[in-house]
Coordinates of C-alpha atoms in Angstrom, one line a residue:
Chain A
M1 CA 73.4 112.2 117.3
E2 CA 77.3 112.3 116.4
R3 CA 79.4 109.1 117.0
I4 CA 82.9 109.1 116.4
L5 CA 84.8 106.1 115.1
V6 CA 88.5 105.6 114.6
G7 CA 90.2 103.6 111.8
R8 CA 93.3 103.2 110.1
P9 CA 93.9 105.6 107.0
I10 CA 95.5 103.5 104.3
V11 CA 95.2 106.4 102.0
A12 CA 94.8 109.4 104.3
G13 CA 92.7 112.2 103.4
R14 CA 89.8 114.3 104.4
A15 CA 86.3 113.4 102.7
E16 CA 82.6 113.5 103.3
G17 CA 79.5 112.2 102.1
E18 CA 76.6 110.0 102.6
A19 CA 77.2 106.2 103.5
I20 CA 76.1 103.5 101.0
V21 CA 76.8 100.2 103.1
S22 CA 77.3 96.8 101.6
R23 CA 77.7 93.4 103.5
E24 CA 79.2 91.9 100.3
P25 CA 83.2 92.0 99.0
L26 CA 83.4 93.3 95.5
S27 CA 85.8 93.2 92.7
F28 CA 86.1 96.6 91.3
W29 CA 86.9 95.5 87.8
G30 CA 83.9 93.7 86.5
G31 CA 81.8 95.0 89.4
F32 CA 82.1 98.6 89.3
D33 CA 81.6 100.9 86.2
P34 CA 84.0 103.7 86.3
K35 CA 82.0 105.6 83.5
T36 CA 78.7 105.7 85.6
G37 CA 79.7 105.1 89.1
A38 CA 77.4 102.1 89.3
I39 CA 78.0 98.5 90.8
I40 CA 77.4 96.0 88.1
D41 CA 78.0 92.7 89.8
R42 CA 74.9 90.8 89.7
Y43 CA 76.0 89.0 92.9
H44 CA 76.5 92.0 94.7
D45 CA 73.8 93.4 97.2
R46 CA 74.1 96.7 95.8
C47 CA 73.9 95.9 92.0
G48 CA 72.6 98.8 90.1
E49 CA 73.2 101.5 92.7
S50 CA 75.7 104.3 92.2
I51 CA 78.4 104.9 94.7
E52 CA 79.8 108.2 92.8
G53 CA 80.5 110.7 95.3
K54 CA 79.1 108.7 98.2
V55 CA 81.1 106.9 101.3
F56 CA 81.1 103.1 100.1
V57 CA 81.3 100.8 103.1
F58 CA 82.0 97.3 102.3
P59 CA 83.9 94.2 103.9
Q60 CA 86.7 93.6 101.7
E61 CA 88.0 93.7 98.2
K62 CA 88.1 90.6 95.9
G63 CA 88.5 89.2 92.4
S64 CA 90.4 91.2 89.7
C65 CA 93.8 92.8 89.9
T66 CA 92.5 95.4 87.6
G67 CA 90.5 96.9 90.4
S68 CA 93.2 99.5 90.8
A69 CA 92.9 100.7 87.2
V70 CA 89.2 100.9 87.3
L71 CA 89.4 103.2 90.4
L72 CA 91.9 105.4 88.7
E73 CA 89.7 105.6 85.8
S74 CA 86.8 106.6 87.9
V75 CA 88.6 109.4 89.5
R76 CA 89.8 110.7 86.0
L77 CA 86.3 110.8 85.1
G78 CA 84.7 112.2 88.2
K79 CA 82.6 109.2 89.0
A80 CA 84.8 107.7 92.0
P81 CA 83.4 107.4 95.3
A82 CA 84.1 110.1 97.8
A83 CA 85.8 107.6 100.2
I84 CA 86.1 103.9 100.9
I85 CA 85.7 102.3 104.3
S86 CA 86.3 98.5 104.7
A87 CA 86.9 96.0 107.4
E88 CA 90.0 94.8 105.8
V89 CA 92.9 96.3 104.0
T90 CA 92.3 96.8 100.4
P91 CA 95.8 96.9 98.7
I92 CA 94.4 96.9 95.1
L93 CA 92.0 100.0 95.6
A94 CA 94.8 101.7 97.6
L95 CA 97.1 101.2 95.0
G96 CA 94.6 102.8 92.5
S97 CA 94.0 105.8 94.7
I98 CA 97.8 106.3 95.3
V99 CA 98.4 106.3 91.5
A100 CA 95.5 108.8 91.1
D101 CA 97.2 111.2 93.5
Q102 CA 100.6 110.9 91.6
L103 CA 99.1 111.2 88.2
Y104 CA 96.1 113.7 88.7
D105 CA 96.6 115.0 92.2
K106 CA 93.1 113.6 93.1
Y107 CA 92.4 110.4 95.2
V108 CA 90.0 108.5 96.9
P109 CA 90.7 108.4 100.7
I110 CA 90.7 104.8 102.2
L111 CA 90.1 103.9 105.6
V112 CA 90.1 100.4 107.4
L113 CA 87.7 100.3 110.3
P114 CA 87.1 97.2 112.6
R115 CA 84.3 95.0 111.3
E116 CA 81.9 95.9 114.1
N117 CA 82.3 99.5 113.4
C118 CA 81.7 99.0 109.5
E119 CA 78.4 97.2 110.6
A120 CA 77.3 100.0 112.8
I121 CA 77.3 102.4 109.8
H122 CA 74.0 102.5 107.9
D123 CA 72.8 103.7 104.7
G124 CA 72.3 107.4 104.7
D125 CA 74.5 108.3 107.6
Y126 CA 76.6 111.3 106.9
L127 CA 80.2 110.7 107.4
L128 CA 82.9 113.1 107.9
I129 CA 86.5 111.3 107.3
Q130 CA 89.6 113.0 108.7
A131 CA 93.1 112.6 107.5
D132 CA 94.0 111.2 111.0
G133 CA 91.4 108.3 110.5
K134 CA 88.5 109.6 112.7
V135 CA 85.1 109.3 111.2
R136 CA 82.2 111.4 112.5
V137 CA 79.3 109.5 112.0
N138 CA 75.7 111.5 111.6
S139 CA 73.1 109.1 111.8
A140 CA 70.3 109.2 109.2
K141 CA 66.8 109.6 110.7
R142 CA 65.0 106.2 110.8
G143 CA 61.6 105.0 111.3
Chain B
M1 CA 116.2 105.2 93.3
L2 CA 114.2 107.9 95.1
Q3 CA 116.6 110.5 94.2
G4 CA 116.2 109.9 90.6
E5 CA 119.7 108.6 89.8
F6 CA 118.1 105.4 87.8
G7 CA 115.9 107.8 86.0
G8 CA 112.5 109.3 86.3
A9 CA 110.4 106.2 85.9
A10 CA 112.2 104.3 88.5
K11 CA 111.8 107.3 90.8
F12 CA 108.1 107.3 90.2
A13 CA 107.9 103.7 90.4
M14 CA 109.8 103.4 94.0
S15 CA 107.6 106.3 95.3
I16 CA 104.5 103.9 94.5
L17 CA 106.2 101.2 96.2
I18 CA 107.1 103.0 99.3
R19 CA 103.6 104.1 99.7
M20 CA 102.1 100.7 99.3
A21 CA 104.8 99.4 101.5
D22 CA 103.0 101.5 104.1
V23 CA 99.7 100.1 103.2
Y24 CA 100.8 96.8 103.7
E25 CA 102.6 97.5 106.9
A26 CA 105.9 96.5 105.6
T27 CA 109.3 97.6 107.1
E28 CA 111.4 96.6 104.4
L29 CA 111.7 95.9 100.3
M30 CA 113.0 92.7 98.9
D31 CA 114.2 91.5 95.5
I32 CA 111.9 89.6 92.9
T33 CA 113.4 88.0 90.0
Q34 CA 110.4 87.8 87.5
A35 CA 107.2 89.8 87.0
H36 CA 104.1 89.4 85.0
I37 CA 102.1 92.5 84.2
D38 CA 98.4 93.0 84.2
S39 CA 98.4 96.8 83.7
C40 CA 98.5 96.4 79.9
A41 CA 94.9 94.7 79.9
L42 CA 92.4 97.4 80.4
L43 CA 92.1 100.2 77.8
S44 CA 91.4 103.4 79.5
D45 CA 92.9 106.8 79.0
S46 CA 94.3 106.9 82.5
N47 CA 95.9 103.5 82.0
L48 CA 97.4 104.7 78.6
E49 CA 98.7 107.7 80.2
F50 CA 100.2 105.9 83.1
A51 CA 102.1 103.5 80.7
E52 CA 103.1 106.1 78.2
M53 CA 104.4 108.4 81.2
L54 CA 106.7 105.7 82.3
V55 CA 108.0 105.2 78.8
S56 CA 108.7 109.0 78.5
R57 CA 110.8 108.9 81.8
G58 CA 112.8 106.2 80.4
G59 CA 111.2 103.1 82.1
H60 CA 112.6 99.8 81.7
V61 CA 112.2 96.5 83.5
S62 CA 115.0 95.1 85.5
V63 CA 113.8 91.6 85.7
P64 CA 112.4 89.1 83.1
T65 CA 108.7 90.3 82.7
T66 CA 105.8 88.6 80.8
L67 CA 102.7 90.4 79.8
N68 CA 99.1 89.7 80.3
M69 CA 96.6 89.8 77.6
I70 CA 96.1 93.1 76.0
P71 CA 92.8 94.7 74.9
L72 CA 93.3 93.7 71.2
D73 CA 94.0 90.9 68.7
L74 CA 96.8 92.5 67.0
Q75 CA 96.4 90.3 63.9
N76 CA 92.6 90.1 63.4
W77 CA 91.0 93.0 65.0
E78 CA 89.6 94.5 61.6
R79 CA 88.1 91.0 61.0
L80 CA 86.6 91.1 64.3
G81 CA 84.9 94.5 63.9
V82 CA 87.0 96.4 66.6
P83 CA 86.7 100.1 66.0
L84 CA 89.9 101.8 64.5
G85 CA 90.1 104.4 67.4
F86 CA 90.2 101.6 69.8
A87 CA 92.5 99.6 68.2
V88 CA 94.9 102.4 67.7
K89 CA 94.9 103.0 71.4
A90 CA 95.2 99.6 72.3
Q91 CA 98.4 99.3 70.0
R92 CA 99.8 102.1 71.7
L93 CA 99.3 100.6 75.2
A94 CA 100.9 97.2 74.0
K95 CA 103.8 99.3 72.6
A96 CA 104.4 101.0 75.7
Y97 CA 104.9 97.8 77.5
T98 CA 107.1 96.1 75.1
D99 CA 109.2 99.6 74.9
M100 CA 109.8 99.0 78.6
G101 CA 111.4 95.6 77.7
C102 CA 108.6 93.4 78.6
I103 CA 108.1 90.1 76.7
P104 CA 105.2 90.1 74.5
T105 CA 103.6 87.0 75.6
W106 CA 100.1 88.5 75.9
T107 CA 98.4 85.8 77.9
C108 CA 96.4 85.4 81.1
A109 CA 97.8 82.0 81.3
P110 CA 101.5 82.6 81.5
Y111 CA 102.1 79.5 83.4
Q112 CA 101.4 77.5 80.3
G113 CA 103.6 79.5 78.1
Y114 CA 106.9 80.9 78.4
L115 CA 109.0 81.7 81.6
T116 CA 107.2 79.4 83.9
P117 CA 108.5 80.3 87.5
R118 CA 110.1 77.7 89.5
F119 CA 109.3 76.7 93.2
G120 CA 110.2 79.0 95.7
Q121 CA 110.9 81.9 93.3
Q122 CA 110.1 85.4 94.5
I123 CA 108.1 87.0 91.7
A124 CA 105.5 89.8 91.3
W125 CA 102.6 88.8 89.4
G126 CA 99.4 90.6 88.4
E127 CA 96.2 88.6 86.9
S128 CA 94.1 87.0 89.6
N129 CA 94.1 83.5 88.1
A130 CA 97.8 83.6 87.2
I131 CA 98.8 84.5 90.8
V132 CA 96.6 81.7 92.2
Y133 CA 98.3 79.1 89.8
A134 CA 101.8 80.6 90.4
N135 CA 101.4 80.2 94.2
S136 CA 99.4 77.1 94.7
V137 CA 100.4 74.7 91.7
L138 CA 103.8 76.1 91.0
G139 CA 104.9 76.9 94.5
A140 CA 106.3 80.2 93.4
R141 CA 105.6 83.3 95.4
T142 CA 103.6 86.3 95.0
N143 CA 101.0 88.7 96.7
R144 CA 97.8 89.4 94.6
Y145 CA 99.6 92.6 92.9
G146 CA 97.1 95.1 91.3
D147 CA 97.8 96.8 88.2
F148 CA 100.5 99.4 88.3
L149 CA 102.3 97.8 91.2
D150 CA 103.2 94.9 89.0
I151 CA 105.2 97.3 86.4
C152 CA 106.5 99.3 89.4
A153 CA 108.0 95.9 90.9
A154 CA 109.5 95.1 87.5
I155 CA 111.0 98.5 86.9
T156 CA 112.6 98.5 90.4
G157 CA 113.2 94.9 90.9
R158 CA 111.7 95.2 94.4
V159 CA 108.4 94.5 96.3
P160 CA 107.3 95.1 100.0
K161 CA 108.6 92.1 102.2
V162 CA 105.2 90.7 103.3
G163 CA 102.5 88.2 102.9
L164 CA 102.8 85.2 100.7
H165 CA 106.6 85.9 99.9
L166 CA 107.2 84.8 103.5
E167 CA 107.0 81.2 104.2
E168 CA 105.0 81.4 107.4
N169 CA 102.3 83.4 105.7
R170 CA 101.8 80.7 103.4
R171 CA 100.2 78.0 105.7
G172 CA 96.8 76.9 105.1
Q173 CA 93.8 78.4 107.4
I174 CA 90.6 76.7 106.5
L175 CA 90.1 73.1 105.8
L176 CA 88.0 72.1 102.9
R177 CA 87.2 68.3 103.3
L178 CA 85.5 66.6 100.3
V179 CA 83.0 64.2 101.4
G180 CA 80.6 61.6 99.6
I181 CA 81.5 63.0 96.2
S182 CA 81.3 60.5 93.3
P183 CA 84.6 59.3 92.3
L184 CA 83.6 59.7 88.5
L185 CA 83.4 63.5 89.1
F186 CA 86.9 64.0 89.8
K187 CA 87.6 63.3 86.0
N188 CA 85.0 66.0 85.1
D189 CA 86.3 69.5 84.5
L190 CA 83.0 71.1 85.7
F191 CA 83.6 69.7 89.2
Y192 CA 86.6 72.0 89.4
V193 CA 84.7 74.9 88.4
A194 CA 81.9 74.4 90.8
L195 CA 84.5 73.7 93.5
G196 CA 86.3 76.8 92.6
Q197 CA 83.1 78.9 92.8
L198 CA 82.4 77.5 96.1
M199 CA 86.0 77.8 97.5
G200 CA 86.1 81.6 96.7
N201 CA 82.8 82.2 98.2
I202 CA 83.8 80.4 101.4
T203 CA 87.3 81.3 101.9
Q204 CA 87.4 85.1 100.3
N205 CA 91.0 86.1 101.1
R206 CA 91.9 83.1 103.6
I207 CA 94.2 80.1 102.5
P208 CA 92.1 77.1 102.0
V209 CA 93.4 73.4 102.0
I210 CA 91.5 70.9 100.0
E211 CA 91.5 67.4 101.5
G212 CA 90.1 64.9 99.0
L213 CA 91.3 65.7 95.4
T214 CA 93.0 62.9 93.5
E215 CA 96.4 63.2 92.3
N216 CA 95.7 62.9 88.8
V217 CA 94.1 66.2 88.5
T218 CA 95.2 67.9 85.3
G219 CA 97.1 71.3 85.0
D220 CA 93.9 72.5 83.1
Q221 CA 91.7 71.5 85.7
L222 CA 93.6 73.4 88.4
K223 CA 93.7 76.3 86.1
A224 CA 89.9 76.2 86.2
L225 CA 89.5 75.5 89.8
G226 CA 92.0 78.7 90.9
A227 CA 90.4 81.1 88.1
A228 CA 86.9 80.6 89.5
A229 CA 88.1 80.7 93.2
A230 CA 89.8 84.1 92.5
S231 CA 87.0 85.6 90.8
F232 CA 84.2 84.6 93.4
G233 CA 86.8 85.3 96.1
A234 CA 90.2 86.9 96.7
V235 CA 92.1 83.5 96.7
A236 CA 95.8 84.0 96.0
L237 CA 97.0 80.7 97.4
F238 CA 95.4 77.3 98.1
H239 CA 96.9 73.9 98.9
A240 CA 95.3 70.4 97.9
V241 CA 96.7 67.7 99.9
G242 CA 98.8 65.3 97.7
V243 CA 98.5 67.4 94.8
T244 CA 100.3 70.8 95.2
P245 CA 103.7 71.2 96.2
E246 CA 103.7 72.7 99.6
A247 CA 100.9 70.1 100.7
N248 CA 102.4 66.7 100.6
T249 CA 100.5 66.0 103.8
L250 CA 97.6 67.8 105.6
E251 CA 100.1 68.7 108.3
E252 CA 102.5 70.1 105.9
A253 CA 99.8 72.2 104.5
F254 CA 98.8 73.7 107.8
Q255 CA 102.6 74.0 108.8
G256 CA 101.8 71.8 111.8
Y257 CA 99.1 74.3 113.1
A258 CA 95.4 73.4 113.5
P259 CA 92.9 74.6 110.9
E260 CA 91.1 77.8 112.0
K261 CA 87.9 76.0 110.7
T262 CA 87.0 72.9 109.0
I263 CA 84.2 72.7 106.4
E264 CA 82.8 69.8 104.9
I265 CA 82.0 70.1 101.3
G266 CA 79.5 67.3 99.9
P267 CA 77.4 66.7 96.7
S268 CA 74.6 69.0 97.4
D269 CA 77.1 72.0 98.3
L270 CA 78.7 71.6 94.9
Q271 CA 75.2 71.3 93.3
K272 CA 74.1 74.5 94.5
A273 CA 77.6 76.2 93.6
W274 CA 77.0 74.6 90.0
N275 CA 73.4 75.9 89.8
D276 CA 74.4 79.5 90.9
L277 CA 76.8 79.8 88.2
S278 CA 74.4 79.9 85.3
T279 CA 71.8 82.7 84.7
G280 CA 70.4 81.2 81.6
V281 CA 68.7 77.7 81.2
E282 CA 68.5 75.0 78.9
G283 CA 66.7 75.2 75.7
T284 CA 67.6 79.0 75.7
K285 CA 68.5 80.2 72.1
L286 CA 72.2 80.5 71.9
G287 CA 74.1 83.4 70.7
A288 CA 77.8 82.5 71.3
V289 CA 80.3 80.0 72.9
V290 CA 83.2 81.4 74.5
L291 CA 86.0 79.1 75.6
G292 CA 89.6 80.2 76.8
C293 CA 88.9 82.0 79.9
P294 CA 91.9 81.8 81.0
H295 CA 93.6 81.2 77.6
F296 CA 93.1 77.7 75.9
S297 CA 95.8 75.3 76.2
F298 CA 97.1 72.9 73.5
D299 CA 95.3 70.1 75.1
E300 CA 92.3 72.0 75.6
F301 CA 92.4 72.4 71.7
R302 CA 92.9 68.7 71.4
R303 CA 89.8 68.0 73.4
L304 CA 87.7 70.5 71.6
T305 CA 88.7 68.8 68.4
Q306 CA 87.5 65.6 69.8
A307 CA 84.2 66.8 70.7
I308 CA 83.7 68.6 67.4
E309 CA 84.7 65.1 65.7
E310 CA 82.1 63.2 67.8
A311 CA 79.6 65.5 66.5
K312 CA 80.0 63.6 63.3
G313 CA 80.1 66.5 60.5
H314 CA 77.0 68.3 62.0
P315 CA 77.6 72.0 61.2
R316 CA 77.3 74.9 63.8
A317 CA 74.0 76.3 63.9
P318 CA 73.6 79.5 61.8
G319 CA 74.1 82.6 63.9
V320 CA 76.0 81.0 66.9
R321 CA 79.6 82.3 67.1
F322 CA 82.3 79.9 68.5
V323 CA 85.0 81.9 69.9
V324 CA 88.2 80.5 71.5
L325 CA 90.7 82.8 73.2
T326 CA 94.3 81.7 73.2
S327 CA 97.9 82.8 73.3
Q328 CA 100.4 82.9 70.5
T329 CA 102.3 80.3 72.2
S330 CA 99.5 77.6 72.2
Y331 CA 98.5 78.9 68.6
A332 CA 101.7 78.1 67.5
L333 CA 101.5 74.7 68.8
L334 CA 98.2 74.1 67.4
Q335 CA 99.5 75.0 63.8
R336 CA 101.8 72.2 64.1
S337 CA 99.0 69.7 64.7
D338 CA 96.3 68.2 62.5
F339 CA 93.6 69.8 64.5
M340 CA 93.0 73.0 62.6
N341 CA 91.1 71.6 59.7
T342 CA 88.4 70.4 62.1
L343 CA 88.4 73.5 63.9
T344 CA 88.2 75.7 60.9
E345 CA 85.2 73.5 59.1
F346 CA 83.4 74.0 62.3
G347 CA 83.8 77.8 62.1
V348 CA 85.9 78.1 65.4
E349 CA 87.0 81.7 65.5
I350 CA 90.5 81.6 67.3
V351 CA 91.3 85.0 68.8
L352 CA 94.9 85.8 70.0
D353 CA 96.5 87.9 72.6
T354 CA 93.1 89.3 74.3
C355 CA 89.9 88.9 76.2
P356 CA 86.4 89.6 75.3
F357 CA 85.9 91.8 78.6
H358 CA 88.6 94.0 77.4
S359 CA 88.4 94.0 73.7
P360 CA 85.0 94.8 71.9
F361 CA 84.4 92.0 69.6
I362 CA 81.3 90.3 70.9
S363 CA 78.0 92.0 70.0
P364 CA 76.2 93.7 72.8
Q365 CA 73.1 92.0 71.2
T366 CA 74.7 88.6 72.1
K367 CA 71.8 87.4 74.7
T368 CA 73.2 84.1 75.8
I369 CA 76.7 83.0 76.0
M370 CA 77.9 79.3 76.9
T371 CA 81.2 78.8 78.4
N372 CA 83.1 76.1 80.3
S373 CA 84.6 78.7 82.5
G374 CA 83.5 79.9 86.2
K375 CA 85.6 82.9 85.9
F376 CA 83.8 83.8 82.8
A377 CA 80.4 83.0 84.1
Y378 CA 81.3 85.5 87.1
Y379 CA 82.1 88.5 84.9
A380 CA 80.1 88.1 81.8
P381 CA 76.7 89.3 83.0
G382 CA 78.2 92.5 84.2
E383 CA 80.8 93.0 81.5
L384 CA 78.7 91.9 78.5
S385 CA 75.2 92.4 79.8
S386 CA 74.5 88.8 78.7
H387 CA 73.0 85.7 80.3
V388 CA 75.7 82.9 80.7
V389 CA 75.4 79.2 81.0
V390 CA 78.4 76.9 82.2
G391 CA 78.8 73.5 80.4
S392 CA 81.4 71.3 79.6
I393 CA 83.2 71.5 76.2
P394 CA 81.2 68.8 74.4
D395 CA 78.0 70.4 75.8
C396 CA 79.2 73.8 74.3
V397 CA 79.6 71.9 70.8
R398 CA 76.4 70.1 71.0
S399 CA 74.8 73.3 71.9
A400 CA 76.4 75.3 69.0
V401 CA 75.1 72.2 66.7
A402 CA 71.5 72.7 68.2
G403 CA 71.5 76.3 68.5
T404 CA 70.0 76.2 71.8
V405 CA 71.6 75.4 75.1
I406 CA 71.9 71.7 76.0
R407 CA 73.9 70.3 78.9
E408 CA 74.4 66.7 79.9
E409 CA 73.2 66.2 83.8
L410 CA 75.7 65.9 86.1
R411 CA 75.8 63.2 88.9
W412 CA 77.3 64.8 92.2
S413 CA 76.7 62.1 94.7
V414 CA 77.9 58.5 94.8
S415 CA 74.7 56.7 94.5

C-alpha cells in the first residue's frame, strides 16, 4: 500500500531508498563515519548500522558543528545516505549538503516532516522523495 | 556581493548564506562583528578543497576572526608520531585559513584566550562548546553555525537574521530545578560534567534555565557544563539563575513567560547521568589520561600541578601516557609559571593547537582512557574505539600512578 506524506524540503531534490528509522538525535561528526557510511555513536539506537544509500529518518541533529563537513566528505566518498528526513530543521546537515552541491554537483536531499509522520515510517519502507516535498511511502511487508 | 564585485570567494560565500537563509526561514541578513571558525578542524580532502578554493578565489575575512583547533600540533607532530602525509595536508589547511586573514588562535576554548566577545555582541561562531559558552556565559549572540557557514559569515560579515541573534528567541524554555543536592558537590568539577550530560539529554535543542547553582561557580566549571550539554544535546544557550548575565532572576531568564516544562533534578538523576558517562570501570588497566577537552586553561594547569604534588613524588606508571591539550595562549602563561618542572617530571605531554579526535597521536591500541571531560567521554568510544572513564583531575593523577583506574566515590545527596 502506498501512502503520501508531505514535508518541507530544506534541501530540495529527488531521491529514493529503503528507510532506516531512528528515534534518537545524532551528531554526524563523532556519530557517523564518512568513510564507511556507518553510525558509530555508542548511545545511538542504530549504532553499528550503515545508512549509505538509505533514507535516514531521525528526530533531529545535535552535537558537533563539524557534522556539515562529515556529510560533505561522505558525499565525496559515495557513502552518504540517499536522503535525510527529520522532525526538526537540521541546519548543520543542510549546510553540508548545500556545500556538496556547490562543490561537487552532488548532494543529499533533506526534508522536514511532522514528528507523527516521521514516527509512521518504519524500517524497510521504500521511500520516493520528490523535490516538492512529497514522500511516497511503500510499506515493507511485516509479520 | 552575489554579482561578484567583491571577488569570487565572497560571491560563493554569499550564495551559501542565501541558501542557508532559506533553510532558517530568514527574510533578511544582518551584520556580525566577529567570527570563530571551526571549518579548520577536520582534515578531509573535501574540507581542504573547500578552503583552498576560497583562497584561490581571493577569500579574505571582513571581521576579526579566530580559529578553532587544527588537526595538527605544528611544533610537536613528529615527536607525537603523526604521519608526514597527514601533517602536510593539515599544514595546508591551517595555512588556507591564515591566508584568509584569520587569527591563528587554534583553540576550541577561544573564550579563554584572545578576542573574547562582549555582552550583546553579534558574532558567528562555530564549535559547539564555544557557542554555548559565548551565548550563555558571555551573553554574546550566535547561532550554532556548522563548518563552512562560519567562514562564509566571516568573509561576508553577514548571517541570516534569525534564532539566538534576536532577543526574543533567547528566553528560557525548560526549567531545571536542582533539589536535594549536597552543597559540597557544587565545588566538585564532576558535578558540572554530570549536570551537562543530563541537561543535554533532557533539553536537546531547547533553552534550559538552571535554578539552584551557586554564584561562585568558576569559568572552567561552566566550560565543562556547556561542553557536555552541547555534546549530549544540541544546547546552544542555557541560563543559570543568579550566575549567567541574562538570568539575574528567574523571571528575567524566561523574559516574563512561564516555563514550558519544569523538571526537578535530584541526586539520583545526577548519579545515573554520572554512571552513564563511563564505559570502563575501576581497576581496569589504564592506557592514557587525556585532559583539556575543551583546551586546558592556566588555572586547570595549576590544579593539575597541585594534584601531582599531592602524589608526593610517585612517578607515573610505565606505559600510561598523560596528555594535556591546550592553546598557545595558555601555554605561554604556563611557561611563565613555576609549574613546568612538576609537569615535565611527571611526564605530562602538553599538546598544542589540536585535538586527539582530529589528529592521530593516540594509538588505536589504547584500550582505556581516563578524562575529566564529558565531551571527551561522549566522543571517545566512537572516534578512538576506546573505553573511557571520567574522573576528577586528582583521580586521573592517582590512576596514572597506579596504572589502573582509581576514582574517589562521589556523594550526590545531602545525607
